[in-house]
CSV table of N, CA and C in Angstrom, one decimal:
chain,number,residue,atom,x,y,z
A,1,MET,N,-31.1,11.9,28.7
A,1,MET,CA,-31.1,10.5,28.5
A,1,MET,C,-30.0,9.9,29.5
A,2,ASN,N,-30.3,8.8,30.1
A,2,ASN,CA,-29.4,8.1,31.0
A,2,ASN,C,-28.9,6.9,30.4
A,3,ASP,N,-27.6,6.8,30.2
A,3,ASP,CA,-27.0,5.5,29.6
A,3,ASP,C,-27.0,4.4,30.6
A,4,HIS,N,-27.0,3.2,30.2
A,4,HIS,CA,-26.8,2.0,31.0
A,4,HIS,C,-25.7,1.2,30.4
A,5,TYR,N,-24.9,0.6,31.3
A,5,TYR,CA,-23.8,-0.3,30.9
A,5,TYR,C,-23.9,-1.6,31.6
A,6,CYS,N,-23.7,-2.7,31.0
A,6,CYS,CA,-23.8,-4.0,31.6
A,6,CYS,C,-22.5,-4.8,31.4
A,7,VAL,N,-21.9,-5.3,32.4
A,7,VAL,CA,-20.8,-6.1,32.4
A,7,VAL,C,-21.0,-7.3,33.3
A,8,TYR,N,-20.2,-8.4,33.1
A,8,TYR,CA,-20.3,-9.5,34.0
A,8,TYR,C,-18.9,-10.0,34.2
A,9,PHE,N,-18.6,-10.5,35.5
A,9,PHE,CA,-17.4,-11.1,35.8
A,9,PHE,C,-17.5,-11.7,37.2
A,10,ASP,N,-16.5,-12.6,37.5
A,10,ASP,CA,-16.4,-13.2,38.8
A,10,ASP,C,-15.3,-12.5,39.6
A,11,HIS,N,-15.0,-13.0,40.7
A,11,HIS,CA,-14.0,-12.4,41.6
A,11,HIS,C,-12.6,-12.3,41.0
A,12,ASN,N,-12.3,-13.3,40.2
A,12,ASN,CA,-11.0,-13.3,39.6
A,12,ASN,C,-10.8,-12.1,38.6
A,13,TYR,N,-11.8,-11.7,37.9
A,13,TYR,CA,-11.7,-10.6,37.0
A,13,TYR,C,-12.2,-9.3,37.5
A,14,ALA,N,-12.7,-9.2,38.8
A,14,ALA,CA,-13.3,-8.0,39.4
A,14,ALA,C,-12.3,-6.8,39.3
A,15,PRO,N,-11.0,-7.0,39.7
A,15,PRO,CA,-10.2,-5.8,39.6
A,15,PRO,C,-10.1,-5.2,38.2
A,16,LEU,N,-10.0,-6.1,37.2
A,16,LEU,CA,-10.0,-5.6,35.8
A,16,LEU,C,-11.3,-4.9,35.4
A,17,GLY,N,-12.4,-5.5,35.9
A,17,GLY,CA,-13.7,-5.0,35.6
A,17,GLY,C,-13.9,-3.6,36.2
A,18,LEU,N,-13.5,-3.4,37.4
A,18,LEU,CA,-13.5,-2.1,38.1
A,18,LEU,C,-12.6,-1.1,37.4
A,19,ALA,N,-11.5,-1.5,36.9
A,19,ALA,CA,-10.6,-0.6,36.2
A,19,ALA,C,-11.2,-0.2,34.8
A,20,MET,N,-12.0,-1.1,34.2
A,20,MET,CA,-12.7,-0.8,33.0
A,20,MET,C,-13.8,0.2,33.2
A,21,LEU,N,-14.5,0.1,34.3
A,21,LEU,CA,-15.5,1.0,34.7
A,21,LEU,C,-14.9,2.4,35.0
A,22,ARG,N,-13.8,2.4,35.7
A,22,ARG,CA,-13.1,3.7,36.0
A,22,ARG,C,-12.7,4.4,34.7
A,23,SER,N,-12.2,3.6,33.8
A,23,SER,CA,-11.8,4.1,32.5
A,23,SER,C,-13.0,4.7,31.7
A,24,LEU,N,-14.1,4.0,31.8
A,24,LEU,CA,-15.3,4.4,31.1
A,24,LEU,C,-15.7,5.8,31.7
A,25,ARG,N,-15.7,5.9,33.0
A,25,ARG,CA,-16.1,7.2,33.6
A,25,ARG,C,-15.1,8.3,33.2
A,26,ALA,N,-13.8,8.0,33.2
A,26,ALA,CA,-12.8,9.0,32.8
A,26,ALA,C,-13.0,9.5,31.4
A,27,CYS,N,-13.5,8.6,30.5
A,27,CYS,CA,-13.7,9.0,29.1
A,27,CYS,C,-15.1,9.6,28.9
A,28,GLY,N,-15.8,9.9,29.9
A,28,GLY,CA,-17.1,10.6,29.8
A,28,GLY,C,-18.3,9.7,29.9
A,29,GLY,N,-18.2,8.4,30.1
A,29,GLY,CA,-19.3,7.5,30.2
A,29,GLY,C,-20.1,7.7,31.5
A,30,ARG,N,-21.3,8.1,31.4
A,30,ARG,CA,-22.1,8.4,32.6
A,30,ARG,C,-23.3,7.5,32.5
A,31,GLY,N,-23.9,7.2,33.7
A,31,GLY,CA,-25.1,6.4,33.7
A,31,GLY,C,-24.8,5.2,34.6
A,32,THR,N,-25.8,4.4,34.7
A,32,THR,CA,-25.8,3.2,35.6
A,32,THR,C,-25.0,2.1,35.0
A,33,ALA,N,-24.2,1.5,35.9
A,33,ALA,CA,-23.4,0.3,35.5
A,33,ALA,C,-24.0,-0.9,36.2
A,34,TRP,N,-24.5,-1.8,35.4
A,34,TRP,CA,-25.1,-3.0,35.9
A,34,TRP,C,-24.0,-4.1,35.9
A,35,ILE,N,-23.7,-4.7,37.0
A,35,ILE,CA,-22.7,-5.7,37.1
A,35,ILE,C,-23.3,-7.1,37.4
A,36,ILE,N,-23.3,-8.0,36.5
A,36,ILE,CA,-23.7,-9.4,36.8
A,36,ILE,C,-22.5,-10.1,37.5
A,37,CYS,N,-22.7,-10.4,38.7
A,37,CYS,CA,-21.6,-11.0,39.5
A,37,CYS,C,-21.7,-12.5,39.4
A,38,LEU,N,-20.7,-13.1,38.9
A,38,LEU,CA,-20.7,-14.6,38.6
A,38,LEU,C,-20.3,-15.4,39.9
A,39,SER,N,-19.9,-14.7,40.9
A,39,SER,CA,-19.6,-15.3,42.2
A,39,SER,C,-20.0,-14.5,43.4
A,40,LYS,N,-20.2,-15.1,44.5
A,40,LYS,CA,-20.5,-14.4,45.7
A,40,LYS,C,-19.4,-13.5,46.1
A,41,GLU,N,-18.2,-13.9,45.9
A,41,GLU,CA,-17.0,-13.1,46.3
A,41,GLU,C,-17.0,-11.8,45.4
A,42,ALA,N,-17.4,-11.9,44.2
A,42,ALA,CA,-17.4,-10.7,43.3
A,42,ALA,C,-18.5,-9.7,43.9
A,43,GLU,N,-19.7,-10.3,44.2
A,43,GLU,CA,-20.7,-9.4,44.8
A,43,GLU,C,-20.2,-8.7,46.0
A,44,GLU,N,-19.6,-9.4,46.9
A,44,GLU,CA,-19.1,-8.7,48.1
A,44,GLU,C,-18.0,-7.7,47.9
A,45,LEU,N,-17.1,-8.0,46.9
A,45,LEU,CA,-16.1,-7.0,46.5
A,45,LEU,C,-16.7,-5.7,46.0
A,46,ILE,N,-17.6,-5.9,45.0
A,46,ILE,CA,-18.2,-4.7,44.4
A,46,ILE,C,-19.1,-3.9,45.4
A,47,ALA,N,-19.8,-4.6,46.3
A,47,ALA,CA,-20.6,-4.0,47.3
A,47,ALA,C,-19.8,-3.2,48.3
A,48,ALA,N,-18.6,-3.6,48.5
A,48,ALA,CA,-17.7,-2.9,49.5
A,48,ALA,C,-17.4,-1.5,49.0
A,49,PHE,N,-17.4,-1.3,47.7
A,49,PHE,CA,-17.1,0.0,47.1
A,49,PHE,C,-18.2,1.0,47.3
A,50,ASP,N,-19.5,0.6,47.5
A,50,ASP,CA,-20.6,1.4,47.9
A,50,ASP,C,-20.7,2.6,46.9
A,51,VAL,N,-20.8,2.3,45.6
A,51,VAL,CA,-20.9,3.4,44.6
A,51,VAL,C,-22.4,3.5,44.2
A,52,ASP,N,-22.9,4.7,44.2
A,52,ASP,CA,-24.3,4.9,43.9
A,52,ASP,C,-24.8,4.4,42.5
A,53,ASP,N,-24.0,4.6,41.5
A,53,ASP,CA,-24.4,4.3,40.1
A,53,ASP,C,-24.0,2.9,39.6
A,54,ILE,N,-23.7,2.0,40.6
A,54,ILE,CA,-23.4,0.6,40.2
A,54,ILE,C,-24.5,-0.2,40.8
A,55,ARG,N,-25.1,-1.1,40.0
A,55,ARG,CA,-26.1,-2.0,40.5
A,55,ARG,C,-25.6,-3.4,40.3
A,56,ILE,N,-25.6,-4.1,41.4
A,56,ILE,CA,-25.1,-5.5,41.5
A,56,ILE,C,-26.3,-6.5,41.1
A,57,VAL,N,-26.0,-7.4,40.2
A,57,VAL,CA,-27.0,-8.4,39.8
A,57,VAL,C,-26.4,-9.7,40.1
A,58,PRO,N,-26.9,-10.4,41.1
A,58,PRO,CA,-26.4,-11.8,41.4
A,58,PRO,C,-26.9,-12.8,40.3
A,59,VAL,N,-26.2,-13.8,40.0
A,59,VAL,CA,-26.6,-14.8,39.0
A,59,VAL,C,-27.9,-15.5,39.4
A,60,PRO,N,-28.1,-16.0,40.6
A,60,PRO,CA,-29.3,-16.8,40.8
A,60,PRO,C,-30.6,-16.2,40.4
A,61,PRO,N,-30.9,-14.9,40.7
A,61,PRO,CA,-32.1,-14.3,40.2
A,61,PRO,C,-32.3,-14.3,38.7
A,62,VAL,N,-31.1,-14.1,38.0
A,62,VAL,CA,-31.1,-14.1,36.5
A,62,VAL,C,-31.5,-15.5,36.0
A,63,GLU,N,-30.9,-16.5,36.6
A,63,GLU,CA,-31.1,-17.9,36.2
A,63,GLU,C,-32.6,-18.3,36.5
A,64,ALA,N,-33.1,-17.8,37.6
A,64,ALA,CA,-34.5,-18.1,38.0
A,64,ALA,C,-35.5,-17.4,37.0
A,65,HIS,N,-35.1,-16.2,36.6
A,65,HIS,CA,-36.0,-15.5,35.6
A,65,HIS,C,-35.9,-16.1,34.2
A,66,PHE,N,-34.8,-16.6,33.8
A,66,PHE,CA,-34.6,-17.2,32.5
A,66,PHE,C,-34.1,-18.6,32.7
A,67,PRO,N,-35.0,-19.5,33.0
A,67,PRO,CA,-34.6,-20.9,33.3
A,67,PRO,C,-34.1,-21.6,32.1
């Protein structure tokens, strides 16, 4: 079974969000981490890490899907 985790934050909280994900991994949490990025800057920051098991979800497509 593959676990999935979902978090959301903007660029102001991104360092704490990444620390939380690092802590999750250190405690044995495995699986895909879905990050809903509330700002373009957060998207760019997370993308720069180029981690395989992190999926970036920008807000505009979510808002378009759930008007």
